Amino acid sequence: MSELRRLAATARLARRQASVLLRSRTAGQPGSRFGLSAAERDAAVGLCAELADHISLHGFSFHLNGYSTAERATAANEMIEHCLDARRRGSLSAELVDIGGGLPVRYVEPRLWDEFIEQNEPAHYHAAKNFKDFYPYGGQTAAQAVRAIMAHPVDGDETLSAKAQRTGIRFVVELGRALLDQAGFTMYRVQQVDDRRDTEGYAIVTVAGSSFSLSEQWFSSDYLPDPLLMSAQSTADEMFPACVAGSTCLESDLVTWRKIGFPRPVRRGDHLVYLNTAGYQMDSNESPFHDAALPLKAVLRLGDGEARPRWHLDGI
């Protein structure tokens, strides 16, 4: 409530009316730290009506973890009901529902992803690491997820989309990493190769950088798409199993825990390129750990027609 009162005071001084979406908890997340409880939401709607000269309640939003389209559709339906209740209480502009982020990016074809999950086991990872959860690399695309959310039945046979159209509700979507799908890549220089194939069956490739750059580690998971191996030396084709380690002293600093089957031996001075990392995966958790310099970010601009691509350091 204090935030609404401060916002109203600011709007009063600016002689403007502030537009507001109230974040509400859903029925399935009563203990969430995000959003208003039912009692708090009821009080907030009343306060918006009281401060209507300075605050305009335009609708509701919510926060969910995960990528379940059914859960997101159910939560969106709850927000529609909150909008209808707010209208009955005088907030006639309540017509927006923000369904939040969490729209997925597809990194691999679903068939390949299903095959991977079926065969996946701890022995495929350094130190037999057993991950409980992965990002849905071969799941729906963002567009498919939105269509599934809108087509989900919420009241009998009525879909979320049909209910929104009937009640005059519009949706807001936060694209998140989907906005940067197929953009960006992260490049590591190989600085050491600890070849343990004779004793342990795989090598440990240490790169100049850390796992902070691929922030799936933040979620106690592993970034699964294989990096591309770029080598200045021409070597014969030879399967070279290796995991990829960061250069800090942390035992957990593994850029890729999984033993990757590189098509040829990895050597010092080679580069590993992880594709499609602009969304959350490039530098969201970077840290100058051990006084290591933060990675440079370069921007590549593709030319039109005959023009050559140009690149420059970000911010310059």
Short mmCIF file of C-alpha atoms in Angstrom, two decimals:
data_model
loop_
_atom_site.label_atom_id
_atom_site.label_comp_id
_atom_site.label_asym_id
_atom_site.label_seq_id
_atom_site.Cartn_x
_atom_site.Cartn_y
_atom_site.Cartn_z
CA MET A 1 0.00 0.00 0.00
CA SER A 2 2.86 2.37 0.78
CA GLU A 3 4.10 2.14 -2.82
CA LEU A 4 0.69 3.12 -4.16
CA ARG A 5 0.52 6.09 -1.80
CA ARG A 6 4.03 7.25 -2.80
CA LEU A 7 3.13 6.87 -6.47
CA ALA A 8 -0.06 8.87 -5.98
CA ALA A 9 1.89 11.61 -4.20
CA THR A 10 4.43 11.74 -7.05
CA ALA A 11 1.65 11.85 -9.66
CA ARG A 12 -0.07 14.64 -7.73
CA LEU A 13 3.08 16.75 -7.76
CA ALA A 14 3.58 16.08 -11.48
CA ARG A 15 -0.11 16.82 -12.14
CA ARG A 16 -0.42 13.54 -13.96
CA GLN A 17 -2.27 10.27 -13.54
CA ALA A 18 -0.13 7.17 -13.09
CA SER A 19 -1.08 3.92 -14.85
CA VAL A 20 -0.80 0.83 -12.64
CA LEU A 21 -0.79 -2.94 -12.99
CA LEU A 22 -1.12 -4.73 -9.65
CA ARG A 23 0.95 -7.89 -9.29
CA SER A 24 -1.14 -10.59 -7.67
CA ARG A 25 -0.24 -13.99 -6.32
CA THR A 26 -2.03 -16.86 -7.99
CA ALA A 27 -4.09 -19.52 -6.23
CA GLY A 28 -1.22 -21.97 -6.68
CA GLN A 29 1.45 -19.82 -5.02
CA PRO A 30 0.10 -18.55 -1.67
CA GLY A 31 3.59 -18.29 -0.17
CA SER A 32 5.28 -16.51 -3.06
CA ARG A 33 7.33 -13.40 -2.31
CA PHE A 34 6.01 -11.90 -5.56
CA GLY A 35 2.64 -10.24 -5.60
CA LEU A 36 -0.28 -9.36 -3.37
CA SER A 37 -2.26 -11.83 -1.30
CA ALA A 38 -6.04 -11.90 -1.74
CA ALA A 39 -6.54 -9.52 1.20
CA GLU A 40 -3.77 -7.18 0.03
CA ARG A 41 -5.15 -7.18 -3.51
CA ASP A 42 -8.62 -6.31 -2.22
CA ALA A 43 -7.19 -3.40 -0.24
CA ALA A 44 -5.05 -2.22 -3.17
CA VAL A 45 -8.03 -2.14 -5.56
CA GLY A 46 -9.95 -0.10 -2.99
CA LEU A 47 -7.02 2.29 -2.59
CA CYS A 48 -6.77 2.73 -6.37
CA ALA A 49 -10.45 3.71 -6.40
CA GLU A 50 -9.82 6.12 -3.53
CA LEU A 51 -6.87 7.70 -5.35
CA ALA A 52 -8.49 7.60 -8.78
CA ASP A 53 -7.58 11.23 -9.51
CA HIS A 54 -3.90 10.24 -9.49
CA ILE A 55 -3.85 6.46 -10.12
CA SER A 56 -5.51 4.55 -12.93
CA LEU A 57 -5.72 0.78 -12.38
CA HIS A 58 -5.25 -0.82 -15.80
CA GLY A 59 -5.10 -4.46 -14.77
CA PHE A 60 -3.06 -7.21 -13.14
CA SER A 61 0.15 -9.18 -13.56
CA PHE A 62 1.63 -12.29 -11.98
CA HIS A 63 4.96 -14.10 -11.69
CA LEU A 64 5.50 -17.80 -12.37
CA ASN A 65 8.54 -20.04 -12.50
CA GLY A 66 8.81 -22.66 -15.22
CA TYR A 67 7.36 -23.03 -18.69
CA SER A 68 3.98 -24.73 -18.18
CA THR A 69 1.48 -23.20 -20.60
CA ALA A 70 -1.40 -24.70 -18.63
CA GLU A 71 -0.28 -23.02 -15.39
CA ARG A 72 0.22 -19.71 -17.20
CA ALA A 73 -3.24 -19.89 -18.79
CA THR A 74 -4.83 -20.70 -15.42
CA ALA A 75 -3.04 -17.77 -13.79
CA ALA A 76 -4.06 -15.44 -16.63
CA ASN A 77 -7.66 -16.51 -16.16
CA GLU A 78 -7.44 -15.57 -12.47
CA MET A 79 -6.18 -12.11 -13.48
CA ILE A 80 -9.15 -11.70 -15.86
CA GLU A 81 -11.45 -12.35 -12.93
CA HIS A 82 -9.57 -9.75 -10.88
CA CYS A 83 -10.04 -7.24 -13.71
CA LEU A 84 -13.77 -7.93 -13.81
CA ASP A 85 -13.98 -7.51 -10.03
CA ALA A 86 -12.06 -4.22 -10.22
CA ARG A 87 -14.48 -2.97 -12.88
CA ARG A 88 -17.42 -3.76 -10.63
CA ARG A 89 -15.71 -1.64 -7.98
CA GLY A 90 -15.28 1.34 -10.28
CA SER A 91 -11.92 0.75 -12.01
CA LEU A 92 -13.39 0.73 -15.49
CA SER A 93 -9.97 0.86 -17.17
CA ALA A 94 -8.97 -2.57 -15.79
CA GLU A 95 -8.49 -4.36 -19.11
CA LEU A 96 -4.85 -5.53 -19.19
CA VAL A 97 -3.35 -8.84 -18.04
CA ASP A 98 0.42 -9.21 -18.12
CA ILE A 99 1.16 -12.94 -18.51
CA GLY A 100 4.82 -12.34 -17.67
CA GLY A 101 7.91 -13.90 -19.17
CA GLY A 102 9.12 -17.44 -19.35
CA LEU A 103 8.50 -17.88 -23.05
CA PRO A 104 10.87 -20.60 -24.24
CA VAL A 105 13.56 -20.67 -26.91
CA ARG A 106 14.05 -23.86 -28.91
CA TYR A 107 17.71 -24.76 -29.27
CA VAL A 108 17.33 -28.23 -30.83
CA GLU A 109 14.64 -30.22 -32.60
CA PRO A 110 12.17 -31.95 -30.22
CA ARG A 111 13.11 -35.41 -31.55
CA LEU A 112 16.77 -34.88 -30.65
CA TRP A 113 15.86 -33.49 -27.26
CA ASP A 114 13.62 -36.46 -26.46
CA GLU A 115 16.41 -38.84 -27.45
CA PHE A 116 18.87 -36.97 -25.23
CA ILE A 117 16.58 -37.05 -22.18
CA GLU A 118 15.91 -40.76 -22.68
CA GLN A 119 19.62 -41.61 -22.77
CA ASN A 120 20.84 -39.05 -20.24
CA GLU A 121 22.58 -40.35 -17.11
CA PRO A 122 25.13 -39.10 -14.52
CA ALA A 123 27.96 -41.07 -16.14
CA HIS A 124 27.83 -38.60 -19.04
CA TYR A 125 29.02 -35.78 -16.76
CA HIS A 126 32.23 -34.91 -14.97
CA ALA A 127 32.28 -36.40 -11.47
CA ALA A 128 29.01 -38.21 -12.29
CA LYS A 129 27.13 -34.99 -11.67
CA ASN A 130 23.39 -35.67 -11.41
CA PHE A 131 21.31 -32.73 -12.57
CA LYS A 132 17.63 -32.80 -11.64
CA ASP A 133 16.37 -30.25 -14.13
CA PHE A 134 17.26 -28.70 -17.47
CA TYR A 135 15.99 -25.83 -19.54
CA PRO A 136 13.56 -27.24 -22.18
CA TYR A 137 16.06 -26.96 -25.04
CA GLY A 138 13.85 -28.94 -27.41
CA GLY A 139 10.46 -27.73 -26.25
CA GLN A 140 8.04 -25.25 -27.72
CA THR A 141 9.01 -22.08 -29.50
CA ALA A 142 7.79 -18.78 -28.03
CA ALA A 143 5.08 -18.51 -30.69
CA GLN A 144 3.88 -22.06 -30.02
CA ALA A 145 3.78 -21.38 -26.27
CA VAL A 146 1.67 -18.24 -26.73
CA ARG A 147 -0.76 -20.11 -28.97
CA ALA A 148 -1.03 -22.93 -26.42
CA ILE A 149 -1.70 -20.45 -23.61
CA MET A 150 -4.41 -18.68 -25.57
CA ALA A 151 -6.04 -21.97 -26.66
CA HIS A 152 -6.11 -23.46 -23.15
CA PRO A 153 -9.66 -24.07 -21.82
CA VAL A 154 -10.32 -22.07 -18.64
CA ASP A 155 -14.10 -22.11 -18.10
CA GLY A 156 -15.56 -25.32 -19.42
CA ASP A 157 -14.89 -25.37 -23.15
CA GLU A 158 -14.16 -21.64 -23.43
CA THR A 159 -10.54 -20.88 -24.24
CA LEU A 160 -8.54 -18.15 -22.57
CA SER A 161 -8.48 -16.22 -25.86
CA ALA A 162 -12.26 -16.44 -26.27
CA LYS A 163 -12.87 -15.32 -22.69
CA ALA A 164 -10.52 -12.37 -23.12
CA GLN A 165 -12.31 -11.31 -26.29
CA ARG A 166 -15.72 -11.67 -24.64
CA THR A 167 -14.71 -9.61 -21.61
CA GLY A 168 -12.63 -6.98 -23.43
CA ILE A 169 -9.31 -8.03 -21.90
CA ARG A 170 -5.98 -7.45 -23.66
CA PHE A 171 -2.76 -9.28 -22.88
CA VAL A 172 0.79 -8.05 -22.37
CA VAL A 173 3.67 -10.48 -22.95
CA GLU A 174 7.25 -10.16 -21.66
CA LEU A 175 9.40 -12.00 -24.18
CA GLY A 176 12.53 -12.40 -22.07
CA ARG A 177 15.21 -14.49 -23.77
CA ALA A 178 12.82 -15.21 -26.67
CA LEU A 179 13.37 -11.62 -27.80
CA LEU A 180 17.03 -12.49 -28.47
CA ASP A 181 16.55 -15.95 -29.95
CA GLN A 182 19.41 -16.76 -32.37
CA ALA A 183 21.32 -13.64 -31.31
CA GLY A 184 24.73 -13.53 -29.72
CA PHE A 185 27.45 -16.04 -28.99
CA THR A 186 30.04 -16.53 -26.26
CA MET A 187 33.63 -17.32 -27.18
CA TYR A 188 36.21 -18.88 -24.85
CA ARG A 189 39.92 -19.31 -25.54
CA VAL A 190 41.35 -22.69 -24.51
CA GLN A 191 44.29 -22.21 -22.15
CA GLN A 192 44.92 -25.75 -20.94
CA VAL A 193 43.97 -29.32 -21.84
CA ASP A 194 44.28 -31.94 -19.12
CA ASP A 195 44.10 -35.18 -21.09
CA ARG A 196 42.76 -37.92 -18.80
CA ARG A 197 41.51 -40.22 -21.53
CA ASP A 198 43.87 -43.05 -20.57
CA THR A 199 42.83 -43.01 -16.92
CA GLU A 200 39.31 -41.58 -16.81
CA GLY A 201 38.14 -41.73 -20.40
CA TYR A 202 37.86 -37.99 -21.05
CA ALA A 203 39.79 -34.73 -20.94
CA ILE A 204 39.22 -31.52 -19.00
CA VAL A 205 39.52 -28.45 -21.18
CA THR A 206 40.16 -25.26 -19.19
CA VAL A 207 39.17 -22.00 -20.83
CA ALA A 208 40.03 -18.36 -20.13
CA GLY A 209 36.77 -17.45 -18.46
CA SER A 210 34.28 -18.93 -16.05
CA SER A 211 30.89 -20.57 -15.82
CA PHE A 212 29.42 -17.21 -14.79
CA SER A 213 29.13 -16.48 -18.52
CA LEU A 214 26.68 -19.36 -19.05
CA SER A 215 24.25 -18.70 -16.28
CA GLU A 216 22.46 -22.05 -16.29
CA GLN A 217 24.93 -22.76 -13.47
CA TRP A 218 22.95 -20.17 -11.51
CA PHE A 219 20.02 -22.59 -11.62
CA SER A 220 22.18 -25.58 -10.59
CA SER A 221 21.89 -26.91 -14.12
CA ASP A 222 24.11 -27.33 -17.17
CA TYR A 223 24.14 -25.44 -20.47
CA LEU A 224 23.66 -28.36 -22.85
CA PRO A 225 24.11 -27.13 -26.45
CA ASP A 226 27.53 -28.21 -27.74
CA PRO A 227 30.04 -25.44 -28.41
CA LEU A 228 31.72 -25.18 -31.80
CA LEU A 229 35.43 -25.97 -31.80
CA MET A 230 37.48 -23.45 -33.76
CA SER A 231 41.08 -24.50 -34.32
CA ALA A 232 43.90 -22.86 -36.25
CA GLN A 233 45.62 -26.22 -36.46
CA SER A 234 44.41 -28.84 -38.89
CA THR A 235 44.05 -32.14 -37.05
CA ALA A 236 42.67 -35.48 -38.11
CA ASP A 237 39.10 -36.38 -37.22
CA GLU A 238 39.11 -38.18 -33.88
CA MET A 239 36.42 -38.33 -31.22
CA PHE A 240 37.69 -36.34 -28.25
CA PRO A 241 35.44 -36.53 -25.14
CA ALA A 242 35.94 -33.60 -22.79
CA CYS A 243 34.15 -31.40 -20.30
CA VAL A 244 34.89 -27.66 -20.17
CA ALA A 245 36.17 -25.98 -17.00
CA GLY A 246 36.48 -22.35 -16.03
CA SER A 247 39.72 -20.79 -14.85
CA THR A 248 38.77 -20.02 -11.23
CA CYS A 249 39.67 -22.12 -8.19
CA LEU A 250 36.08 -23.24 -7.60
CA GLU A 251 35.47 -26.98 -7.94
CA SER A 252 32.03 -26.12 -9.28
CA ASP A 253 33.35 -23.81 -12.02
CA LEU A 254 32.46 -26.03 -14.96
CA VAL A 255 31.30 -24.24 -18.09
CA THR A 256 29.99 -27.58 -19.38
CA TRP A 257 29.83 -30.55 -17.00
CA ARG A 258 28.74 -32.90 -19.76
CA LYS A 259 31.46 -34.81 -21.60
CA ILE A 260 31.22 -33.34 -25.09
CA GLY A 261 32.23 -35.50 -28.03
CA PHE A 262 34.43 -33.04 -29.91
CA PRO A 263 35.14 -34.12 -33.51
CA ARG A 264 38.90 -33.69 -33.08
CA PRO A 265 41.37 -33.11 -30.25
CA VAL A 266 41.11 -29.75 -28.48
CA ARG A 267 44.40 -27.88 -28.16
CA ARG A 268 45.68 -24.88 -26.25
CA GLY A 269 44.91 -21.71 -28.23
CA ASP A 270 41.73 -23.13 -29.80
CA HIS A 271 38.42 -21.36 -29.24
CA LEU A 272 35.08 -22.76 -28.10
CA VAL A 273 32.02 -20.87 -29.33
CA TYR A 274 28.66 -21.29 -27.59
CA LEU A 275 25.83 -20.16 -29.87
CA ASN A 276 22.58 -18.35 -29.10
CA THR A 277 23.67 -16.99 -25.74
CA ALA A 278 22.43 -13.38 -25.84
CA GLY A 279 19.33 -14.07 -23.76
CA TYR A 280 20.41 -14.49 -20.10
CA GLN A 281 23.37 -16.68 -21.07
CA MET A 282 26.02 -14.18 -22.11
CA ASP A 283 26.90 -12.04 -19.12
CA SER A 284 24.00 -11.71 -16.68
CA ASN A 285 26.02 -13.16 -13.79
CA GLU A 286 29.51 -12.05 -14.72
CA SER A 287 31.86 -11.27 -11.85
CA PRO A 288 35.50 -10.06 -11.70
CA PHE A 289 36.31 -13.10 -9.56
CA HIS A 290 40.05 -13.36 -8.75
CA ASP A 291 40.35 -9.86 -10.23
CA ALA A 292 39.78 -11.37 -13.67
CA ALA A 293 38.75 -8.82 -16.27
CA LEU A 294 35.14 -8.98 -17.38
CA PRO A 295 34.71 -10.35 -20.91
CA LEU A 296 34.60 -7.83 -23.72
CA LYS A 297 31.34 -7.52 -25.62
CA ALA A 298 31.51 -6.92 -29.36
CA VAL A 299 28.63 -5.90 -31.62
CA LEU A 300 28.53 -7.25 -35.17
CA ARG A 301 26.54 -5.34 -37.78
CA LEU A 302 25.82 -7.28 -40.93
CA GLY A 303 26.18 -5.33 -44.17
CA ASP A 304 23.45 -4.87 -46.77
CA GLY A 305 24.14 -6.29 -50.19
CA GLU A 306 27.83 -5.91 -50.94
CA ALA A 307 28.69 -4.08 -47.74
CA ARG A 308 31.08 -5.91 -45.45
CA PRO A 309 30.03 -6.80 -41.89
CA ARG A 310 31.38 -4.40 -39.28
CA TRP A 311 32.06 -4.94 -35.61
CA HIS A 312 32.92 -2.73 -32.67
CA LEU A 313 33.18 -3.09 -28.91
CA ASP A 314 29.87 -2.50 -27.17
CA GLY A 315 29.57 1.05 -25.87
CA ILE A 316 32.19 2.46 -28.25
#
